[in-house]
Every structure is written in C-alpha cells, then in structure tokens.
PDB file of C-alpha atoms and ligand atoms in Angstrom:
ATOM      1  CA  UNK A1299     197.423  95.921  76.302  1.00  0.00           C
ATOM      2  CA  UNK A1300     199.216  98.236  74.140  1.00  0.00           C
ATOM      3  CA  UNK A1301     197.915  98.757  70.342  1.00  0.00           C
ATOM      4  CA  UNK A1302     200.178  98.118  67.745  1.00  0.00           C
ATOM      5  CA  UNK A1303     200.234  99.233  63.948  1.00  0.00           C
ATOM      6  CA  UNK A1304     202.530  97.445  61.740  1.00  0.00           C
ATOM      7  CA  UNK A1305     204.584  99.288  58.540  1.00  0.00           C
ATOM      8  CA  UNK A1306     204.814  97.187  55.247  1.00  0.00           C
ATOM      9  CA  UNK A1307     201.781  94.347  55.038  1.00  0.00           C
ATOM     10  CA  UNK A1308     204.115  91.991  53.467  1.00  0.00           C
ATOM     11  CA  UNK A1309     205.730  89.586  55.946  1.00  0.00           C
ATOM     12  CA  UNK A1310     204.148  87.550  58.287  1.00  0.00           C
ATOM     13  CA  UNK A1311     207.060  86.840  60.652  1.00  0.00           C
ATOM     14  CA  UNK A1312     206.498  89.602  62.655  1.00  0.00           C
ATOM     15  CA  UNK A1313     202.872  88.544  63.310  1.00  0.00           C
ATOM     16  CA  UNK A1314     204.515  85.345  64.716  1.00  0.00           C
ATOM     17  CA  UNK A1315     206.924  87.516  66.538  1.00  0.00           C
ATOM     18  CA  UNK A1316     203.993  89.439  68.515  1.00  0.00           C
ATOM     19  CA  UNK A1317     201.852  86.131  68.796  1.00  0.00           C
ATOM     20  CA  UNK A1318     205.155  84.234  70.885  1.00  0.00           C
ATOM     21  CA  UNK A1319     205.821  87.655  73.039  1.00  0.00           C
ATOM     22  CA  UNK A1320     201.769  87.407  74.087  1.00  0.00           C
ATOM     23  CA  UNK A1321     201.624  84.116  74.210  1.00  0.00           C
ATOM     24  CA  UNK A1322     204.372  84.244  77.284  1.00  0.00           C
ATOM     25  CA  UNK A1323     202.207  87.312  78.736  1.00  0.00           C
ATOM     26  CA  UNK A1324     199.523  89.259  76.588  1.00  0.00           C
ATOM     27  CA  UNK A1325     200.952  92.581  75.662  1.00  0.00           C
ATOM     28  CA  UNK A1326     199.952  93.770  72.373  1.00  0.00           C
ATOM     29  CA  UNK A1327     196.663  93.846  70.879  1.00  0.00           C
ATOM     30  CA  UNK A1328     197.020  94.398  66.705  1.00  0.00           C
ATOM     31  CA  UNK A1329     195.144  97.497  65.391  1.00  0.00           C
ATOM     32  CA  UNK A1330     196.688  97.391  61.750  1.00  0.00           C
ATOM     33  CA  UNK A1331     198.781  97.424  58.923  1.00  0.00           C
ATOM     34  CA  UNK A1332     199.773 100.734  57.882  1.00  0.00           C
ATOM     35  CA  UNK A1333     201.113 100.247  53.906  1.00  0.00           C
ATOM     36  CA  UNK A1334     202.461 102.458  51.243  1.00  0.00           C
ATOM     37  CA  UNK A1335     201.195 100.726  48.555  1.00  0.00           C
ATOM     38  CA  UNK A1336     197.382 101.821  47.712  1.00  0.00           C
ATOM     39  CA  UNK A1337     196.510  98.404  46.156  1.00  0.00           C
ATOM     40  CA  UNK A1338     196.457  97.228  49.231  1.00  0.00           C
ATOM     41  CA  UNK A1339     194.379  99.711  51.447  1.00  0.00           C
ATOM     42  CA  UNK A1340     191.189  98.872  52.562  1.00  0.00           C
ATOM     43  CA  UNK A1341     191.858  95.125  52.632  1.00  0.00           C
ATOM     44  CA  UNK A1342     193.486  92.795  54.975  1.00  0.00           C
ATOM     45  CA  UNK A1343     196.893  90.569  55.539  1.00  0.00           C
ATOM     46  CA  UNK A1344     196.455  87.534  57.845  1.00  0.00           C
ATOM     47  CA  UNK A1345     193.340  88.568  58.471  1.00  0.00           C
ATOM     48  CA  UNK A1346     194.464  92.033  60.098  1.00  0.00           C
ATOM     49  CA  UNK A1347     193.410  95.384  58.289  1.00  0.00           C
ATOM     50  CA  UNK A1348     195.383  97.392  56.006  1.00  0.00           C
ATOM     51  CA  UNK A1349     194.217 101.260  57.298  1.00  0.00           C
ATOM     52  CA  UNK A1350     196.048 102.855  54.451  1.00  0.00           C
ATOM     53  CA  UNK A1351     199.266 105.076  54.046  1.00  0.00           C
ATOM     54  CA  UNK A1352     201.492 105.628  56.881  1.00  0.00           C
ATOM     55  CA  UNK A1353     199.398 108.918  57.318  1.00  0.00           C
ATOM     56  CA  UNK A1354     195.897 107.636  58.894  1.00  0.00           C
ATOM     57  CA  UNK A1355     198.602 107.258  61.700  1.00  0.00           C
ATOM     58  CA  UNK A1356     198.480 111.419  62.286  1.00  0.00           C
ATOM     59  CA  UNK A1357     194.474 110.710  63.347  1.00  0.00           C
ATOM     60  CA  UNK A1358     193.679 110.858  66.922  1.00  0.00           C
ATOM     61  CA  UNK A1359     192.552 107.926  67.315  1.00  0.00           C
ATOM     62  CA  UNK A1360     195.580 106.177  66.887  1.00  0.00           C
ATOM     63  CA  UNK A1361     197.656 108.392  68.928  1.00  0.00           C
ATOM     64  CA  UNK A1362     197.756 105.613  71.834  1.00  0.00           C
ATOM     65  CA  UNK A1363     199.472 103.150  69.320  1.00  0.00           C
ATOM     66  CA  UNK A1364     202.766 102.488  69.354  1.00  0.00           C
ATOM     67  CA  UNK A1365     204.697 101.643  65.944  1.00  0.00           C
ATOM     68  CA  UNK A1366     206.246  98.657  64.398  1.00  0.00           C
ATOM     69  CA  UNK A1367     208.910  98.581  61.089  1.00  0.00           C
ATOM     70  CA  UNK A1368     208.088  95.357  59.221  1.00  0.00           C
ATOM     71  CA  UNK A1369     209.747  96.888  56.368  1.00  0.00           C
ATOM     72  CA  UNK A1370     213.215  94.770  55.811  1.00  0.00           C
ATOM     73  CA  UNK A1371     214.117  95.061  52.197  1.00  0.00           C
ATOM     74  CA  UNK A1372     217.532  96.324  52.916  1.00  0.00           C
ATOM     75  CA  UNK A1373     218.836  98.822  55.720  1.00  0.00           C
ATOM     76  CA  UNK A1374     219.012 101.700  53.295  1.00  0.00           C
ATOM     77  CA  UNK A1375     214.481 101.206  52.646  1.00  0.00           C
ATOM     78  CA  UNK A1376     214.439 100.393  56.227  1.00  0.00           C
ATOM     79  CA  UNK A1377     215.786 103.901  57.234  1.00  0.00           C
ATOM     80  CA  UNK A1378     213.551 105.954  54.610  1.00  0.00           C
ATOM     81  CA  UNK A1379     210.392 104.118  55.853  1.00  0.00           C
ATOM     82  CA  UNK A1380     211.483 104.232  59.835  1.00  0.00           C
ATOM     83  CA  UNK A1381     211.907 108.172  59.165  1.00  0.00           C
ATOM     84  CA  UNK A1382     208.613 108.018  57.596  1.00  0.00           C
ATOM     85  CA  UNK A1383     207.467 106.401  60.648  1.00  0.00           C
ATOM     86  CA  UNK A1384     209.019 108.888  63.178  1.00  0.00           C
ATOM     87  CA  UNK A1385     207.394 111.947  61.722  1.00  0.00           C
ATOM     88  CA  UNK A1386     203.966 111.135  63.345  1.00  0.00           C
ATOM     89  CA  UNK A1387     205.366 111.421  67.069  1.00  0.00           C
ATOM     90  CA  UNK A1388     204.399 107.764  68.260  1.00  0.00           C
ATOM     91  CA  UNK A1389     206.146 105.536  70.163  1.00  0.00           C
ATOM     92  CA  UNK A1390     208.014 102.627  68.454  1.00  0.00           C
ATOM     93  CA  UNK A1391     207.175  99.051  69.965  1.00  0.00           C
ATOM     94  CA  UNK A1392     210.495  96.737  70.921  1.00  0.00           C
ATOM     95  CA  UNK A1393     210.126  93.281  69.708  1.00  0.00           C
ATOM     96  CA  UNK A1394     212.578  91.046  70.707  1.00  0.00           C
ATOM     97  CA  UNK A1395     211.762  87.071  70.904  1.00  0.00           C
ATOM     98  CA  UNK A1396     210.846  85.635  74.291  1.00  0.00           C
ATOM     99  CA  UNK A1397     213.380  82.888  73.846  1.00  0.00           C
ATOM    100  CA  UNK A1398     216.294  84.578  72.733  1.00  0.00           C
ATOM    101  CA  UNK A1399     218.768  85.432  75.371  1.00  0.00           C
ATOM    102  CA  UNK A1400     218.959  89.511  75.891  1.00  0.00           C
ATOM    103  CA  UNK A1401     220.907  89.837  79.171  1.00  0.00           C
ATOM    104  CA  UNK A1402     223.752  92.080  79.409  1.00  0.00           C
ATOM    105  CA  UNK A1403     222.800  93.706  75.829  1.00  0.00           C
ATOM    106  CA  UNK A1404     221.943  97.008  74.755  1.00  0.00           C
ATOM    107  CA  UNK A1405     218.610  97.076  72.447  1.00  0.00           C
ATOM    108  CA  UNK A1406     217.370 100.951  71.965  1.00  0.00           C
ATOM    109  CA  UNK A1407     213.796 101.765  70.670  1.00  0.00           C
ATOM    110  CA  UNK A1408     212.174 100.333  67.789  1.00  0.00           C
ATOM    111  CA  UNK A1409     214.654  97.227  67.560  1.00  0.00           C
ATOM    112  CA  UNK A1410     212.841  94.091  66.225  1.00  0.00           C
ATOM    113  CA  UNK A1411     214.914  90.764  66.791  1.00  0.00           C
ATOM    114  CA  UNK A1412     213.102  87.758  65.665  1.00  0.00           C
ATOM    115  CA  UNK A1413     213.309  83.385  67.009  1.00  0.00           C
ATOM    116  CA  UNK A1414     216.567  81.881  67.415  1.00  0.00           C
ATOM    117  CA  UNK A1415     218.781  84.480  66.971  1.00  0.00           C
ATOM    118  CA  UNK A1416     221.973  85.086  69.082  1.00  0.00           C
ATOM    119  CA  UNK A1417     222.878  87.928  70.886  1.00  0.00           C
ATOM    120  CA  UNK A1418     226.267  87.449  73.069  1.00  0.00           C
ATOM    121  CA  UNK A1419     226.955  89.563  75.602  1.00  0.00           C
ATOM    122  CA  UNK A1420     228.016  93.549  75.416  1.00  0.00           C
ATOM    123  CA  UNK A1421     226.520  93.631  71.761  1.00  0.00           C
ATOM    124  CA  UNK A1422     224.734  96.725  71.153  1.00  0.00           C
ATOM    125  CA  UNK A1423     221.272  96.913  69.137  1.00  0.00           C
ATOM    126  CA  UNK A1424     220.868 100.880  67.818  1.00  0.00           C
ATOM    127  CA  UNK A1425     217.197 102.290  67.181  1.00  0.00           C
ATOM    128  CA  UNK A1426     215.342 100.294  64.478  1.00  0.00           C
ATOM    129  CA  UNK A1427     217.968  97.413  63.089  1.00  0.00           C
ATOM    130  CA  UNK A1428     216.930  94.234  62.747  1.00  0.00           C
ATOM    131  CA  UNK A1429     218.074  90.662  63.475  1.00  0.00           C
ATOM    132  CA  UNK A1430     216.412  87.957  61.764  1.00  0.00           C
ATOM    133  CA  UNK A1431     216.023  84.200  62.713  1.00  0.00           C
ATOM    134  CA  UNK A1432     219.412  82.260  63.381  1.00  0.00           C
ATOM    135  CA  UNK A1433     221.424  85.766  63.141  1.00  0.00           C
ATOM    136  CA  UNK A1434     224.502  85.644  65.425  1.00  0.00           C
ATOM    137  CA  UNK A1435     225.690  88.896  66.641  1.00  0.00           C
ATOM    138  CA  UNK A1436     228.835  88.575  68.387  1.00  0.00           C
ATOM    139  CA  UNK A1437     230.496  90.075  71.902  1.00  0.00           C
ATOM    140  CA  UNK A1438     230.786  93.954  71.706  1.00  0.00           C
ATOM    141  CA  UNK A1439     229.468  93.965  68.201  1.00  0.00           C
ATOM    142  CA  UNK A1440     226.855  97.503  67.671  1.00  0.00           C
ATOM    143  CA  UNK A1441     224.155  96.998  64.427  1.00  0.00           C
ATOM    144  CA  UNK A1442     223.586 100.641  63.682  1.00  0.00           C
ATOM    145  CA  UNK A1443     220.539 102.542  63.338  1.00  0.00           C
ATOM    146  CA  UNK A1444     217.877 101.030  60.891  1.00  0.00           C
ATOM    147  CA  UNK A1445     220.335  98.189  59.780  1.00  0.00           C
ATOM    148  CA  UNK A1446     219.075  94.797  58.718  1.00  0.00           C
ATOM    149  CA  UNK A1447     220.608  91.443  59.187  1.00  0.00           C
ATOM    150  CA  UNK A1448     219.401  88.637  58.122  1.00  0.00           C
ATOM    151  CA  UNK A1449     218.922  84.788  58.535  1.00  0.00           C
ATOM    152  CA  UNK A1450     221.897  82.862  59.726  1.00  0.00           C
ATOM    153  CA  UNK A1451     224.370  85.354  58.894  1.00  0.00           C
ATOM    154  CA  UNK A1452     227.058  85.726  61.580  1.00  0.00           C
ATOM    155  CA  UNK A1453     228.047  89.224  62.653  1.00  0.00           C
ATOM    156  CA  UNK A1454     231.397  88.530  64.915  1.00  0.00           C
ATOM    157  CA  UNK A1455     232.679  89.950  67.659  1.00  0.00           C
ATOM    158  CA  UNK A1456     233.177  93.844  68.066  1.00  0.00           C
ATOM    159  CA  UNK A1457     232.624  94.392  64.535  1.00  0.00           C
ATOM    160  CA  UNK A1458     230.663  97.817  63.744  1.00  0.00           C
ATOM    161  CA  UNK A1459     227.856  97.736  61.101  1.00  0.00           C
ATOM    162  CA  UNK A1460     227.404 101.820  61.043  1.00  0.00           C
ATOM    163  CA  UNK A1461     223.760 102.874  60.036  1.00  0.00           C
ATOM    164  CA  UNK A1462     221.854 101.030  57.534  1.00  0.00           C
ATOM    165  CA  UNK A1463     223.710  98.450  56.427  1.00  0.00           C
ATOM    166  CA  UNK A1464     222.240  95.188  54.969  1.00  0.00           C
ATOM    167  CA  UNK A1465     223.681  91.535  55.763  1.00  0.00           C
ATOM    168  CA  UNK A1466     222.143  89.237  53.853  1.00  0.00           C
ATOM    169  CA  UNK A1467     221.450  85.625  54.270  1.00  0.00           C
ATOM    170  CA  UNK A1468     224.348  83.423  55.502  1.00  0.00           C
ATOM    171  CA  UNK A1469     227.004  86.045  55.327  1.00  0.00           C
ATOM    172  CA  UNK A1470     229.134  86.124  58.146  1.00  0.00           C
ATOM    173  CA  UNK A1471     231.754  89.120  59.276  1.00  0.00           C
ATOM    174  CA  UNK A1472     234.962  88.596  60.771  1.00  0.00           C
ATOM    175  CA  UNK A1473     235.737  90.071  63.905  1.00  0.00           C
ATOM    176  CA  UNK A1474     236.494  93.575  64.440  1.00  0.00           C
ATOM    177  CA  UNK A1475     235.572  94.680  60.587  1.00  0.00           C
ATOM    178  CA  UNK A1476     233.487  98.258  60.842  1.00  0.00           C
ATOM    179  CA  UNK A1477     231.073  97.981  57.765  1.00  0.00           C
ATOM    180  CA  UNK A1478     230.110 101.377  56.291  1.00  0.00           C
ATOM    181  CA  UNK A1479     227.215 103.405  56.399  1.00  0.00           C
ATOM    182  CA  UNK A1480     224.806 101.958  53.754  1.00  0.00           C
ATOM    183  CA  UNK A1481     226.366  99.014  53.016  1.00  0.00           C
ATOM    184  CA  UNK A1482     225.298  95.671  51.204  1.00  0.00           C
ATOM    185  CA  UNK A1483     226.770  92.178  52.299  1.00  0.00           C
ATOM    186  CA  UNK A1484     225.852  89.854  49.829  1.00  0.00           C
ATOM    187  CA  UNK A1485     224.513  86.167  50.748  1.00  0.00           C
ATOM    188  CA  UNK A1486     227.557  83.837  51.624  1.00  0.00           C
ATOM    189  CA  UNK A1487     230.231  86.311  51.646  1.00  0.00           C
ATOM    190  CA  UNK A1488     232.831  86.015  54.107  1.00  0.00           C
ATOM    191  CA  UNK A1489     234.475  89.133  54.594  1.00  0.00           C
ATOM    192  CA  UNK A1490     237.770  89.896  56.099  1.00  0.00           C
ATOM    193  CA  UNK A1491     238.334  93.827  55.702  1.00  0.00           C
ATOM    194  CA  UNK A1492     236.230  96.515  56.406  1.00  0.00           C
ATOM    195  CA  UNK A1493     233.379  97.774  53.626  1.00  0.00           C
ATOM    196  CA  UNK A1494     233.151 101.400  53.212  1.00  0.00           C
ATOM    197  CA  UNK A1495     229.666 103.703  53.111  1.00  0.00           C
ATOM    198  CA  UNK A1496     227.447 102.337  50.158  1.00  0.00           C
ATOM    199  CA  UNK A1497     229.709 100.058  49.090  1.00  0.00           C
ATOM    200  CA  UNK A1498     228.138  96.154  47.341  1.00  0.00           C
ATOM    201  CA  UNK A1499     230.723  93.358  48.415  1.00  0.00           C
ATOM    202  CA  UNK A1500     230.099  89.456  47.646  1.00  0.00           C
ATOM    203  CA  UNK A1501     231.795  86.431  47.562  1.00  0.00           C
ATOM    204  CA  UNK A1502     234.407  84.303  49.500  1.00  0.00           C
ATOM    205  CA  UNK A1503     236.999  86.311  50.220  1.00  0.00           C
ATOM    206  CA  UNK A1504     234.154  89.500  50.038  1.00  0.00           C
ATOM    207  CA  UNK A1505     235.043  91.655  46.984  1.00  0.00           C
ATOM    208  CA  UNK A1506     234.033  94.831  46.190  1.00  0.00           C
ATOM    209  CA  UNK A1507     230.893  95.270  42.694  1.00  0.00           C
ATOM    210  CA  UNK A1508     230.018  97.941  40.914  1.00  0.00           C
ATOM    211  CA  UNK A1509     226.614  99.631  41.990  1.00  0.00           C
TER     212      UNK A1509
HETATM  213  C1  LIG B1419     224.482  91.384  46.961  1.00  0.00           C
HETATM  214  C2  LIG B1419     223.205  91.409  46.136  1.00  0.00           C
HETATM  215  C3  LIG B1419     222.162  92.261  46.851  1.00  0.00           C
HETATM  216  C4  LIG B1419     223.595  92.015  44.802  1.00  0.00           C
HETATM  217  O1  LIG B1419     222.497  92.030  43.966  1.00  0.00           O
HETATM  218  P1  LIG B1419     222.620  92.518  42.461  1.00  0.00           P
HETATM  219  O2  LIG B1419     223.565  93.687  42.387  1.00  0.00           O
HETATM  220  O3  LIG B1419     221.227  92.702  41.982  1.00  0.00           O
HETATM  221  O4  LIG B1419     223.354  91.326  41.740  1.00  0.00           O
HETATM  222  P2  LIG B1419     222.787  90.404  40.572  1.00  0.00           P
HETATM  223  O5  LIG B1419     221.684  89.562  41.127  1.00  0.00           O
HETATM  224  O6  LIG B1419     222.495  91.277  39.392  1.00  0.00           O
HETATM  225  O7  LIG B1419     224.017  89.456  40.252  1.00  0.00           O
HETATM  226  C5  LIG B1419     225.186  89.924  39.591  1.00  0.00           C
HETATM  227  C6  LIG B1419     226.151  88.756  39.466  1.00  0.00           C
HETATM  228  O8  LIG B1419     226.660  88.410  40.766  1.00  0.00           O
HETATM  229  C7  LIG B1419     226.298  87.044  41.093  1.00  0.00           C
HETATM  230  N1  LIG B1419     225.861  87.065  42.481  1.00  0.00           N
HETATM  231  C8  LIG B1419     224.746  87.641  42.959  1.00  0.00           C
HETATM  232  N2  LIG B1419     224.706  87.537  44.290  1.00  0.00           N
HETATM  233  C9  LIG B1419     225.815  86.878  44.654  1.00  0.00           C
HETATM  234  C10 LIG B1419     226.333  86.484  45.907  1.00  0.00           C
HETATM  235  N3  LIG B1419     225.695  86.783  47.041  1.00  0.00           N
HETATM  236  N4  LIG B1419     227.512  85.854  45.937  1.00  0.00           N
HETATM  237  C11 LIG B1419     228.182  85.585  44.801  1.00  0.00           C
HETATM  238  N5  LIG B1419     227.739  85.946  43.561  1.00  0.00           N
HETATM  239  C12 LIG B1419     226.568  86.580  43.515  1.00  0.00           C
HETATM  240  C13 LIG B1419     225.170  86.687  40.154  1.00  0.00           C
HETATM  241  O9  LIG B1419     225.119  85.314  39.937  1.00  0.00           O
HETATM  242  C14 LIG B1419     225.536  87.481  38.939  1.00  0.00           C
HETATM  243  O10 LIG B1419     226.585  86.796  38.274  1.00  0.00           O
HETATM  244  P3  LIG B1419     226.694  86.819  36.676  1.00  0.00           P
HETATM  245  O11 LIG B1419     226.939  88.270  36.302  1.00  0.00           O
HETATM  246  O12 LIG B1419     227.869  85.925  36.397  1.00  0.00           O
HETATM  247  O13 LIG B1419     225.391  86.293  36.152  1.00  0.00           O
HETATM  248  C15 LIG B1419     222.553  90.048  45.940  1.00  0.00           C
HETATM  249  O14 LIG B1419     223.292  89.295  45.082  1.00  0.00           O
HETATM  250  C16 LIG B1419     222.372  89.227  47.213  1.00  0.00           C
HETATM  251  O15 LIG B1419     223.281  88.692  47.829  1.00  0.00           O
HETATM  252  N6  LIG B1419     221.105  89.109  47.570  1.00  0.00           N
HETATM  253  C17 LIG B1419     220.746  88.351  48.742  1.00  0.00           C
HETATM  254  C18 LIG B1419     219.345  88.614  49.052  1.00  0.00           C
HETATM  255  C19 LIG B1419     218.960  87.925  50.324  1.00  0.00           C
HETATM  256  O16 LIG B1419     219.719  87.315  51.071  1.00  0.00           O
HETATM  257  N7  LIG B1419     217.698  88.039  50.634  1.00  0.00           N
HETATM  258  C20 LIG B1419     217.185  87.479  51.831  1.00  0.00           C
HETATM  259  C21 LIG B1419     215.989  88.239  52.257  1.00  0.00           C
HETATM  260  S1  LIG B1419     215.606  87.904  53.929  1.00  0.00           S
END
C-alpha cells in the first residue's frame, strides 16, 4: 500500500477519488491531511487527521508518503501550493479515475483527474493540472502545469491551456485556441480566440474584464 497525505482539508472528492481507485485494487492507505490553515490542525476531515502545515511533511516519518494537491481554487493557488508541496522532496501520487478512459494519453506526475471526465486520444496532462468530473479534454489538447479545469467544461481539440490556467464550470474552448499562462475562463464562456497570460475573459462570445 502506498501512504498518502492530502494538501487542502477542504474537499471531499478526492477522498472518493482514492476510495474508487482501491476499491478496483487497494493501493493507497490515507495517512493525512496536511493544511495551511492552523484552525484546522489537530482535528480531522471525514474522519481523517489534519497533521498540520505542509511542514510536518519534512519529518522522517513521513518520508515514505507520497503527495496529493487537493487544493483547486484556481490554477494560479494551485501552482503556489504544488511548489509548496515540491520543496519537501516526496513523490506526488497520480490519481486518475478507474473508469475514465486513459489510453493513448499523456498524464505526467501529480495529475489528479476525477469520475466521468473525458480524455480523447493524444491529449496531454502536464505535472499537477486537474480535470474535474464531466471535463472534456479534446484530441491533441495539453492542460499545462498546475492548471485546473473544472466540471463539464469542454476543452476542444489541440487547444493549449499554458501553465496555470483556470476553466471554470461549463466553459468550453474552441479548438485550437492557446490560453495564456495564468489565465481565468469564466463559467459559461464560449471562447473563440486565444486569452493571453493573466488575462479574466467571460461571457458568450468570451470577452476580455478588468482584473
Ligand atoms: C470569472 C470569474 C472568476 C470572475 O469573478 P469576479 O472577477 O469576482 O467577478 P464578479 O463576481 O465580481 O462579477 C462581476 C460581474 O460579472 C458578472 N459575471 C460574473 N461571472 C460571470 C460569468 N462567468 N459570465 C458572465 N458574467 C459573469 C457578474 O454578474 C457581475 O456583473 P455585474 O457587475 O453586472 O453585477 C467568476 O465570475 C466565475 O466565472 N466564477 C466561476 C467559479 C466556478 O465555476 N467555480 C466552480 C468551482 S469548482
């Protein structure tokens, strides 16, 4: 069994995630909630401990563990608290959904992809994005480092999402689109040109907002 620690005690989908990966063959065995926010060390979420900041995870007897990102804000919090992550040395755990359909795809370390999402064929997963229930990511597409995407949004084929960007629920991207590093899709927006680094869009056609 490999021991996992979670980052960010606030979402329980994850838990669900590891449950339906062990309950097709028993792989990971939960040590803990690592959590930034001191209120909550020293009790427990679902019943699993909080063991307090991210740094109890420098103590030896952790060292075994492997490393889970629940953290899904937006891409941008998801890259600050990954890199907080990667400073102890530990391996990141892989979680992708036992039903969803990861043939012929490219899924690097620390990816989480959660139930019912779609990944077609030649799309390309980068270290620590993830893909949230119902997410479509299309043919050829690449979600960058730490980006999130989430619910039913549709990502389409070949477009680029470059590192951290954040699709949010039931946005979809037209094909071929490269979304800048940083980047905010709001909910429902439909966009149909590219989005450049740090850059808010929203809205049917996607338009640009003031941040
Ligand atoms: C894009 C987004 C992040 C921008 O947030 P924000 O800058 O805080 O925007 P605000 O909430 O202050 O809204 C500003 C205005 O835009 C409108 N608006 C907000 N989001 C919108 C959207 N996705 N599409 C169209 N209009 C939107 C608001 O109604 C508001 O209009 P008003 O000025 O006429 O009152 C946010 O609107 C959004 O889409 N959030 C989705 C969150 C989500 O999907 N969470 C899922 C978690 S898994």
């Amino acid at each position: 069994m490999t021991r996992l620690i979670l980052l960010g005690a606030n979402n329980p989908e994850t838990i669900r995630l590891i449950e339906d990966i062990n309950a097709v063959r028993a792989q990971y065995e939960i040590v803990g909630w690592v959590d930034n926010d001191a209120a909550k060390h020293g009790t427990s979420f679902l019943g699993i401990p909080v063991l307090g900041s991210p740094e109890v995870l420098a103590r030896p007897e952790y060292r075994d563990c492997e490393v889970v990102n629940n953290v899904t804000r937006n891409g941008r919090e998801r890259r600050i608290t990954s890199q907080q992550l990667e400073q102890y040395g530990l391996r990141f755990a892989t979680l992708v959904h036992p039903r969803v359909n990861a043939r012929r795809v490219h899924i690097e370390p620390g990816v989480i992809v959660h139930h019912g999402a779609m990944l077609e064929a030649a799309c390309r997963l980068e270290a620590h994005c993830a893909v949230a229930n119902g997410a479509v990511i299309g043919h050829d597409a690449t979600v960058g480092r730490y980006s999130f995407v989430a619910a039913n949004s549709v990502v389409a084929g070949a477009v680029v999402l470059e590192e951290a960007v954040t699709i949010w629920i039931g946005a979809v991207v037209t094909p071929r689109l490269r979304i800048g590093r940083g980047a905010v899709v709001g909910a429902n927006a439909a966009v149909f040109a590219n989005v450049g680094p740090d850059e808010t869009v929203m809205g049917n056609p996607a338009r640009r907002i003031p941040t």
